[in-house]
PDB file of C-alpha atoms in Angstrom:
ATOM      1  CA  UNK A   9      82.091  85.370 105.234  1.00 94.00           C
ATOM      2  CA  UNK A  10      83.943  88.460 106.406  1.00 97.00           C
ATOM      3  CA  UNK A  11      86.641  90.200 104.413  1.00 97.00           C
ATOM      4  CA  UNK A  12      88.979  92.692 106.042  1.00 97.00           C
ATOM      5  CA  UNK A  13      91.171  94.723 103.722  1.00 97.00           C
ATOM      6  CA  UNK A  14      94.160  96.694 104.901  1.00 97.00           C
ATOM      7  CA  UNK A  15      97.366  98.270 103.690  1.00 97.00           C
ATOM      8  CA  UNK A  16      96.018 101.371 102.025  1.00 97.00           C
ATOM      9  CA  UNK A  17      97.286 104.857 102.635  1.00 97.00           C
ATOM     10  CA  UNK A  18      99.160 107.697 101.000  1.00 97.00           C
ATOM     11  CA  UNK A  19     101.913 106.646  98.631  1.00 97.00           C
ATOM     12  CA  UNK A  20     104.186 108.486  96.240  1.00 97.00           C
ATOM     13  CA  UNK A  21     103.977 107.811  92.525  1.00 97.00           C
ATOM     14  CA  UNK A  22     106.041 104.761  91.720  1.00 95.00           C
ATOM     15  CA  UNK A  23     106.437 103.507  95.284  1.00 96.00           C
ATOM     16  CA  UNK A  24     105.145  99.921  95.563  1.00 96.00           C
ATOM     17  CA  UNK A  25     102.247  99.248  97.879  1.00 97.00           C
ATOM     18  CA  UNK A  26     100.830  95.921  98.978  1.00 98.00           C
ATOM     19  CA  UNK A  27      97.244  95.498 100.065  1.00 98.00           C
ATOM     20  CA  UNK A  28      96.043  92.564 102.142  1.00 98.00           C
ATOM     21  CA  UNK A  29      92.654  91.013 102.667  1.00 97.00           C
ATOM     22  CA  UNK A  30      91.909  88.425 105.306  1.00 97.00           C
ATOM     23  CA  UNK A  31      88.919  86.148 104.889  1.00 96.00           C
ATOM     24  CA  UNK A  32      87.187  84.641 107.889  1.00 95.00           C
ATOM     25  CA  UNK A  33      84.044  82.751 108.658  1.00 94.00           C
ATOM     26  CA  UNK A  34      83.902  80.821 105.412  1.00 91.00           C
ATOM     27  CA  UNK A  35      84.855  77.416 104.172  1.00 87.00           C
ATOM     28  CA  UNK A  36      88.652  77.123 103.725  1.00 80.00           C
ATOM     29  CA  UNK A  37      89.714  76.885 100.113  1.00 78.00           C
ATOM     30  CA  UNK A  38      86.230  77.443  98.754  1.00 87.00           C
ATOM     31  CA  UNK A  39      86.537  80.896  97.298  1.00 94.00           C
ATOM     32  CA  UNK A  40      87.933  82.665  94.364  1.00 96.00           C
ATOM     33  CA  UNK A  41      89.160  86.040  95.604  1.00 97.00           C
ATOM     34  CA  UNK A  42      89.351  89.323  93.806  1.00 98.00           C
ATOM     35  CA  UNK A  43      90.163  92.991  94.037  1.00 98.00           C
ATOM     36  CA  UNK A  44      88.136  95.901  92.754  1.00 98.00           C
ATOM     37  CA  UNK A  45      88.566  99.637  93.006  1.00 98.00           C
ATOM     38  CA  UNK A  46      86.328 102.661  92.913  1.00 98.00           C
ATOM     39  CA  UNK A  47      87.695 106.090  92.173  1.00 97.00           C
ATOM     40  CA  UNK A  48      85.756 109.239  93.108  1.00 94.00           C
ATOM     41  CA  UNK A  49      82.821 109.762  90.779  1.00 96.00           C
ATOM     42  CA  UNK A  50      83.363 106.469  88.995  1.00 97.00           C
ATOM     43  CA  UNK A  51      81.844 103.039  89.102  1.00 97.00           C
ATOM     44  CA  UNK A  52      83.493 100.179  90.904  1.00 97.00           C
ATOM     45  CA  UNK A  53      85.739  98.275  88.522  1.00 97.00           C
ATOM     46  CA  UNK A  54      87.412  94.910  88.471  1.00 98.00           C
ATOM     47  CA  UNK A  55      91.185  94.789  88.974  1.00 98.00           C
ATOM     48  CA  UNK A  56      92.230  91.164  89.424  1.00 98.00           C
ATOM     49  CA  UNK A  57      91.137  87.779  90.726  1.00 98.00           C
ATOM     50  CA  UNK A  58      92.780  84.542  91.795  1.00 97.00           C
ATOM     51  CA  UNK A  59      91.473  81.000  91.999  1.00 96.00           C
ATOM     52  CA  UNK A  60      91.173  79.228  95.317  1.00 93.00           C
ATOM     53  CA  UNK A  61      94.340  77.243  94.633  1.00 92.00           C
ATOM     54  CA  UNK A  62      96.250  80.312  93.512  1.00 91.00           C
ATOM     55  CA  UNK A  63      97.061  78.612  90.257  1.00 93.00           C
ATOM     56  CA  UNK A  64      95.000  80.866  88.039  1.00 96.00           C
ATOM     57  CA  UNK A  65      95.033  84.630  88.023  1.00 97.00           C
ATOM     58  CA  UNK A  66      93.054  87.040  85.886  1.00 97.00           C
ATOM     59  CA  UNK A  67      93.608  90.746  85.379  1.00 97.00           C
ATOM     60  CA  UNK A  68      91.676  93.594  83.882  1.00 96.00           C
ATOM     61  CA  UNK A  69      93.427  94.848  80.782  1.00 94.00           C
ATOM     62  CA  UNK A  70      94.432  98.083  82.474  1.00 91.00           C
ATOM     63  CA  UNK A  71      95.844  96.144  85.426  1.00 93.00           C
ATOM     64  CA  UNK A  72      98.213  93.828  83.583  1.00 94.00           C
ATOM     65  CA  UNK A  73     101.778  94.571  84.541  1.00 93.00           C
ATOM     66  CA  UNK A  74     100.704  97.145  87.108  1.00 95.00           C
ATOM     67  CA  UNK A  75      99.253  94.822  89.757  1.00 97.00           C
ATOM     68  CA  UNK A  76     100.078  91.366  91.065  1.00 98.00           C
ATOM     69  CA  UNK A  77      97.523  89.293  92.915  1.00 98.00           C
ATOM     70  CA  UNK A  78      98.539  86.412  95.156  1.00 97.00           C
ATOM     71  CA  UNK A  79      97.197  84.442  98.084  1.00 96.00           C
ATOM     72  CA  UNK A  80      98.391  82.392 101.037  1.00 95.00           C
ATOM     73  CA  UNK A  81      95.647  79.973 101.903  1.00 90.00           C
ATOM     74  CA  UNK A  82      96.978  78.882 105.269  1.00 91.00           C
ATOM     75  CA  UNK A  83      96.654  82.534 106.277  1.00 92.00           C
ATOM     76  CA  UNK A  84      93.298  83.009 104.525  1.00 93.00           C
ATOM     77  CA  UNK A  85      94.855  86.074 102.939  1.00 96.00           C
ATOM     78  CA  UNK A  86      94.891  87.515  99.454  1.00 97.00           C
ATOM     79  CA  UNK A  87      97.273  90.275  98.426  1.00 98.00           C
ATOM     80  CA  UNK A  88      97.331  92.938  95.758  1.00 98.00           C
ATOM     81  CA  UNK A  89     100.747  94.314  94.962  1.00 98.00           C
ATOM     82  CA  UNK A  90     100.638  97.701  93.288  1.00 96.00           C
ATOM     83  CA  UNK A  91     103.890  97.636  91.389  1.00 94.00           C
ATOM     84  CA  UNK A  92     104.235 101.266  90.374  1.00 93.00           C
ATOM     85  CA  UNK A  93     101.243 103.252  91.552  1.00 95.00           C
ATOM     86  CA  UNK A  94     100.165 106.246  89.531  1.00 95.00           C
ATOM     87  CA  UNK A  95      97.865 109.116  90.585  1.00 96.00           C
ATOM     88  CA  UNK A  96      95.029 107.629  88.526  1.00 94.00           C
ATOM     89  CA  UNK A  97      95.232 104.626  90.837  1.00 95.00           C
ATOM     90  CA  UNK A  98      93.781 106.696  93.663  1.00 97.00           C
ATOM     91  CA  UNK A  99      90.661 104.850  94.758  1.00 98.00           C
ATOM     92  CA  UNK A 100      89.052 102.762  97.437  1.00 98.00           C
ATOM     93  CA  UNK A 101      90.198  99.193  96.915  1.00 98.00           C
ATOM     94  CA  UNK A 102      87.804  96.418  97.801  1.00 98.00           C
ATOM     95  CA  UNK A 103      88.427  92.725  98.155  1.00 98.00           C
ATOM     96  CA  UNK A 104      85.779  90.246  97.190  1.00 98.00           C
ATOM     97  CA  UNK A 105      85.089  86.532  97.380  1.00 97.00           C
ATOM     98  CA  UNK A 106      82.811  84.143  95.590  1.00 96.00           C
ATOM     99  CA  UNK A 107      82.426  80.460  94.938  1.00 94.00           C
ATOM    100  CA  UNK A 108      82.335  81.292  91.227  1.00 94.00           C
ATOM    101  CA  UNK A 109      84.785  83.098  89.001  1.00 95.00           C
ATOM    102  CA  UNK A 110      85.171  86.788  89.681  1.00 96.00           C
ATOM    103  CA  UNK A 111      85.423  88.864  86.527  1.00 95.00           C
ATOM    104  CA  UNK A 112      83.188  91.854  87.164  1.00 94.00           C
ATOM    105  CA  UNK A 113      81.059  93.507  89.832  1.00 94.00           C
ATOM    106  CA  UNK A 114      77.842  91.723  88.994  1.00 93.00           C
ATOM    107  CA  UNK A 115      76.955  88.808  91.185  1.00 89.00           C
ATOM    108  CA  UNK A 116      79.902  88.944  93.547  1.00 96.00           C
ATOM    109  CA  UNK A 117      78.698  87.392  96.744  1.00 96.00           C
ATOM    110  CA  UNK A 118      80.991  88.789  99.441  1.00 97.00           C
ATOM    111  CA  UNK A 119      82.575  92.221  99.775  1.00 97.00           C
ATOM    112  CA  UNK A 120      84.996  93.764 102.194  1.00 96.00           C
ATOM    113  CA  UNK A 121      84.679  97.377 103.299  1.00 94.00           C
ATOM    114  CA  UNK A 122      87.577  98.693 101.278  1.00 95.00           C
ATOM    115  CA  UNK A 123      90.816 100.464 101.949  1.00 98.00           C
ATOM    116  CA  UNK A 124      91.672 103.912 100.615  1.00 98.00           C
ATOM    117  CA  UNK A 125      94.746 104.292  98.441  1.00 98.00           C
ATOM    118  CA  UNK A 126      95.890 107.780  97.535  1.00 98.00           C
ATOM    119  CA  UNK A 127      98.749 108.164  95.086  1.00 97.00           C
ATOM    120  CA  UNK A 128     100.398 111.543  95.120  1.00 97.00           C
ATOM    121  CA  UNK A 129     102.312 112.940  92.178  1.00 90.00           C
TER     122      UNK A 129
END
């Protein structure tokens, strides 16, 4: 399974940004997908995840209201909408996939390489 994240870059505080992650090489519809982020000097942390059907989403407490996760299965793509980015959201954002629920870093089976998001004040 390969995961290719894109959409990162430099954004102004409050300007929405949408990240994308395309999955390839796996079994269609088999994976829960998720997003994590890692800020400089900090551990990688969970942001949000979405079930294979898209019917169930789960957010870290700090992410509720700030991020929206979605997916389009016929495009094998999961999205993370950053609704109102803040400077503390500066991090490398990683997408992830697993056949089990994604709620934290431990045990996640597949990782993408990440995309840098820098939020300027």
